[in-house]
mmCIF file of C-alpha atoms in Angstrom:
data_model
loop_
_atom_site.group_PDB
_atom_site.id
_atom_site.type_symbol
_atom_site.label_atom_id
_atom_site.label_comp_id
_atom_site.label_asym_id
_atom_site.label_seq_id
_atom_site.Cartn_x
_atom_site.Cartn_y
_atom_site.Cartn_z
ATOM 1 C CA MET S 1 138.696 267.336 164.485
ATOM 2 C CA ASP S 2 137.040 264.221 163.105
ATOM 3 C CA ALA S 3 135.857 262.830 159.778
ATOM 4 C CA VAL S 4 132.549 264.723 159.975
ATOM 5 C CA ASN S 5 133.446 267.957 161.776
ATOM 6 C CA HIS S 6 136.164 269.648 159.746
ATOM 7 C CA PHE S 7 137.527 272.150 162.216
ATOM 8 C CA GLU S 8 140.016 272.153 165.020
ATOM 9 C CA SER S 9 139.855 273.405 168.559
ATOM 10 C CA LYS S 10 142.770 275.503 169.769
ATOM 11 C CA THR S 11 144.237 272.447 171.516
ATOM 12 C CA THR S 12 143.949 270.014 168.611
ATOM 13 C CA TYR S 13 145.297 272.652 166.197
ATOM 14 C CA SER S 14 148.301 273.134 168.499
ATOM 15 C CA LEU S 15 148.859 269.370 168.680
ATOM 16 C CA ILE S 16 148.836 269.073 164.884
ATOM 17 C CA ARG S 17 151.363 271.902 164.665
ATOM 18 C CA LEU S 18 153.468 270.118 167.284
ATOM 19 C CA GLU S 19 153.507 266.974 165.134
ATOM 20 C CA TYR S 20 154.815 269.022 162.202
ATOM 21 C CA LEU S 21 157.395 270.578 164.509
ATOM 22 C CA GLY S 22 158.633 267.062 165.276
ATOM 23 C CA ALA S 23 158.867 266.289 161.552
ATOM 24 C CA LEU S 24 160.661 269.597 161.020
ATOM 25 C CA GLY S 25 163.123 268.596 163.737
ATOM 26 C CA VAL S 26 163.845 265.313 161.954
ATOM 27 C CA ALA S 27 164.369 267.145 158.643
ATOM 28 C CA PHE S 28 166.693 269.633 160.362
ATOM 29 C CA TYR S 29 168.626 266.778 161.960
ATOM 30 C CA PHE S 30 169.393 265.343 158.515
ATOM 31 C CA PHE S 31 170.006 268.847 157.159
ATOM 32 C CA PHE S 32 172.699 269.601 159.764
ATOM 33 C CA ALA S 33 174.118 266.069 159.643
ATOM 34 C CA HIS S 34 174.716 266.450 155.884
ATOM 35 C CA LEU S 35 175.424 270.174 155.683
ATOM 36 C CA GLY S 36 178.582 269.679 153.631
ATOM 37 C CA ALA S 37 176.811 267.482 151.071
ATOM 38 C CA ILE S 38 173.985 269.905 150.243
ATOM 39 C CA ASN S 39 173.910 271.490 146.806
ATOM 40 C CA TRP S 40 172.931 274.993 147.894
ATOM 41 C CA LEU S 41 171.642 276.168 144.512
ATOM 42 C CA SER S 42 169.307 273.163 144.303
ATOM 43 C CA PHE S 43 168.262 273.597 147.938
ATOM 44 C CA ALA S 44 167.451 277.298 147.414
ATOM 45 C CA PHE S 45 165.490 276.543 144.239
ATOM 46 C CA LEU S 46 163.482 273.749 145.859
ATOM 47 C CA PHE S 47 162.760 275.868 148.924
ATOM 48 C CA VAL S 48 161.722 279.023 147.058
ATOM 49 C CA TYR S 49 159.821 277.662 144.063
ATOM 50 C CA ILE S 50 156.930 276.462 146.275
ATOM 51 C CA ASP S 51 156.058 280.026 147.318
ATOM 52 C CA ALA S 52 157.086 281.577 143.995
ATOM 53 C CA ILE S 53 154.322 279.576 142.304
ATOM 54 C CA GLY S 54 151.951 278.827 145.163
ATOM 55 C CA TYR S 55 151.905 281.836 147.472
ATOM 56 C CA ILE S 56 153.349 285.041 146.026
ATOM 57 C CA PRO S 57 150.907 285.413 143.084
ATOM 58 C CA GLY S 58 147.899 284.988 145.395
ATOM 59 C CA ALA S 59 149.333 287.314 148.036
ATOM 60 C CA ILE S 60 149.906 290.014 145.424
ATOM 61 C CA ALA S 61 146.382 289.587 144.030
ATOM 62 C CA PHE S 62 144.900 289.656 147.548
ATOM 63 C CA HIS S 63 146.715 292.834 148.594
ATOM 64 C CA ARG S 64 145.819 294.570 145.313
ATOM 65 C CA SER S 65 142.140 293.630 145.581
ATOM 66 C CA ALA S 66 139.820 296.240 147.040
ATOM 67 C CA THR S 67 137.300 293.548 148.025
ATOM 68 C CA LYS S 68 139.939 290.999 149.158
ATOM 69 C CA ARG S 69 138.171 288.422 146.968
ATOM 70 C CA ILE S 70 140.495 286.776 144.480
ATOM 71 C CA SER S 71 140.214 283.998 141.922
ATOM 72 C CA LYS S 72 140.024 280.419 143.192
ATOM 73 C CA THR S 73 142.962 279.756 140.871
ATOM 74 C CA TYR S 74 145.269 281.271 143.515
ATOM 75 C CA TYR S 75 143.886 278.914 146.164
ATOM 76 C CA VAL S 76 144.388 275.938 143.860
ATOM 77 C CA LEU S 77 147.965 277.043 143.135
ATOM 78 C CA TYR S 78 148.666 277.453 146.853
ATOM 79 C CA ASN S 79 147.120 274.125 147.810
ATOM 80 C CA THR S 80 148.817 272.266 144.971
ATOM 81 C CA MET S 81 152.261 273.665 145.723
ATOM 82 C CA HIS S 82 151.889 273.228 149.497
ATOM 83 C CA SER S 83 150.689 269.635 149.228
ATOM 84 C CA MET S 84 152.836 266.873 150.684
ATOM 85 C CA PHE S 85 151.654 264.685 147.805
ATOM 86 C CA THR S 86 152.754 267.198 145.150
ATOM 87 C CA GLN S 87 156.141 267.702 146.756
ATOM 88 C CA GLY S 88 156.534 263.938 147.140
ATOM 89 C CA VAL S 89 156.052 263.601 143.384
ATOM 90 C CA VAL S 90 158.519 266.473 142.823
ATOM 91 C CA ALA S 91 161.072 264.723 145.063
ATOM 92 C CA LEU S 92 160.573 261.439 143.213
ATOM 93 C CA LEU S 93 160.959 263.066 139.797
ATOM 94 C CA TRP S 94 163.962 265.108 140.978
ATOM 95 C CA GLY S 95 165.637 261.991 142.310
ATOM 96 C CA LEU S 96 165.003 260.045 139.118
ATOM 97 C CA LEU S 97 166.077 262.889 136.803
ATOM 98 C CA PHE S 98 168.926 264.536 138.722
ATOM 99 C CA GLY S 99 169.847 261.972 141.348
ATOM 100 C CA TRP S 100 169.007 261.747 145.031
ATOM 101 C CA SER S 101 170.343 264.718 146.922
ATOM 102 C CA TRP S 102 170.254 266.145 150.429
ATOM 103 C CA ALA S 103 168.961 269.351 148.798
ATOM 104 C CA LEU S 104 165.577 267.599 148.655
ATOM 105 C CA LEU S 105 165.312 268.318 152.386
ATOM 106 C CA ALA S 106 164.204 271.804 151.317
ATOM 107 C CA LEU S 107 160.770 270.353 150.558
ATOM 108 C CA PRO S 108 159.862 268.946 153.999
ATOM 109 C CA ILE S 109 161.643 271.845 155.717
ATOM 110 C CA HIS S 110 159.471 274.316 153.801
ATOM 111 C CA LEU S 111 156.172 272.465 154.260
ATOM 112 C CA CYS S 112 156.716 271.423 157.877
ATOM 113 C CA GLY S 113 158.016 274.897 158.704
ATOM 114 C CA ASP S 114 154.893 276.511 157.226
ATOM 115 C CA ARG S 115 152.641 274.256 159.255
ATOM 116 C CA ALA S 116 154.600 274.105 162.521
ATOM 117 C CA LEU S 117 155.993 277.630 162.782
ATOM 118 C CA PHE S 118 153.371 279.706 160.968
ATOM 119 C CA GLY S 119 150.258 277.527 161.285
ATOM 120 C CA ASN S 120 149.695 277.613 157.523
ATOM 121 C CA PHE S 121 147.781 274.654 156.154
ATOM 122 C CA LEU S 122 145.860 274.296 152.902
ATOM 123 C CA LYS S 123 143.502 277.167 152.079
ATOM 124 C CA PRO S 124 139.727 276.601 151.787
ATOM 125 C CA PHE S 125 137.835 278.689 149.200
ATOM 126 C CA GLY S 126 135.429 280.079 151.810
ATOM 127 C CA VAL S 127 137.988 282.221 153.663
ATOM 128 C CA THR S 128 140.245 285.055 152.567
ATOM 129 C CA PHE S 129 143.587 284.143 150.998
ATOM 130 C CA GLU S 130 145.488 285.881 153.795
ATOM 131 C CA PRO S 131 144.389 284.871 157.303
ATOM 132 C CA VAL S 132 141.487 286.929 158.650
ATOM 133 C CA GLU S 133 139.207 285.286 161.192
ATOM 134 C CA HIS S 134 135.808 284.527 159.704
ATOM 135 C CA PRO S 135 132.882 285.680 161.902
ATOM 136 C CA ALA S 136 131.179 282.282 161.600
ATOM 137 C CA PHE S 137 134.370 280.600 162.799
ATOM 138 C CA THR S 138 134.541 282.950 165.789
ATOM 139 C CA ARG S 139 131.060 281.833 166.840
ATOM 140 C CA LEU S 140 131.753 278.171 166.096
ATOM 141 C CA ARG S 141 135.052 278.188 168.007
ATOM 142 C CA ALA S 142 133.339 279.620 171.084
ATOM 143 C CA GLU S 143 130.812 276.783 171.018
ATOM 144 C CA VAL S 144 133.366 274.059 170.232
ATOM 145 C CA GLU S 145 135.767 275.129 172.949
ATOM 146 C CA THR S 146 133.061 275.067 175.606
ATOM 147 C CA PRO S 147 133.789 271.901 177.598
ATOM 148 C CA HIS S 148 131.228 269.143 177.246
ATOM 149 C CA THR S 149 129.726 267.964 180.496
ATOM 150 C CA PRO S 150 127.874 264.643 180.804
ATOM 151 C CA ASP S 151 124.706 266.330 182.168
ATOM 152 C CA ALA S 152 124.538 268.973 179.427
ATOM 153 C CA PRO S 153 122.261 268.399 176.451
ATOM 154 C CA ALA S 154 123.974 267.271 173.240
ATOM 155 C CA PRO S 155 124.938 270.105 170.893
ATOM 156 C CA SER S 156 122.380 270.823 168.203
ATOM 157 C CA ALA S 157 123.233 269.819 164.662
ATOM 158 C CA VAL S 158 124.562 272.650 162.518
ATOM 159 C CA PRO S 159 123.162 272.741 158.972
ATOM 160 C CA ASP S 160 125.745 272.017 156.257
ATOM 161 C CA LYS S 161 125.137 275.464 154.723
ATOM 162 C CA VAL S 162 126.750 277.139 157.723
ATOM 163 C CA LEU S 163 129.993 275.167 157.499
ATOM 164 C CA VAL S 164 132.726 276.498 155.258
ATOM 165 C CA SER S 165 134.521 273.921 153.146
#
C-alpha cells in the first residue's frame, strides 16, 4: 500500500492485478503475432520449469504436512523462481547462450498470468504456503478497508510485532 504499510486493500490489490493483466495482454499480443516463429519445446520448458522448481515441491510438502508448516526453503524456491529479476536473468542468459527467441515470452506470460489471473505474488514466511487467510489479516483488512473520514481520529499505530513480513 505504501513504503511503510506492507499490505493492500481489496481495491489496490485489484489494481495491481489489473496492471499485470495489461502486461499479460502485451505478452499475448507478441505471442500471437509471432505464433509461427515460436519454438514450442523451448516455450514449454521455459513455462513449466518455473513451477517445477518453484511451486510443485512446496505444494507437495504442504499437502503432506499434518501441521501445514513447511521449510522456508520452499518459500525461497518459490520466490526465487517467481521473481521478475530471476526470470530476467534467465532470459538474458538464454538469449546469450541459445539466441533470442519468441519462446522467451513464456516467462512473462507465466509470471504475469500468475499475478493477474490467480493473484499469486511472492510468498511471505509468516503465512501458509498455499493461500489460507490469516486471522490477523482478516482483522487488519476490516480496519484498513474502513473509509477514513476527516473528522475521525487517526488510526492507532500497530506494533511491528503484529505485522507479518
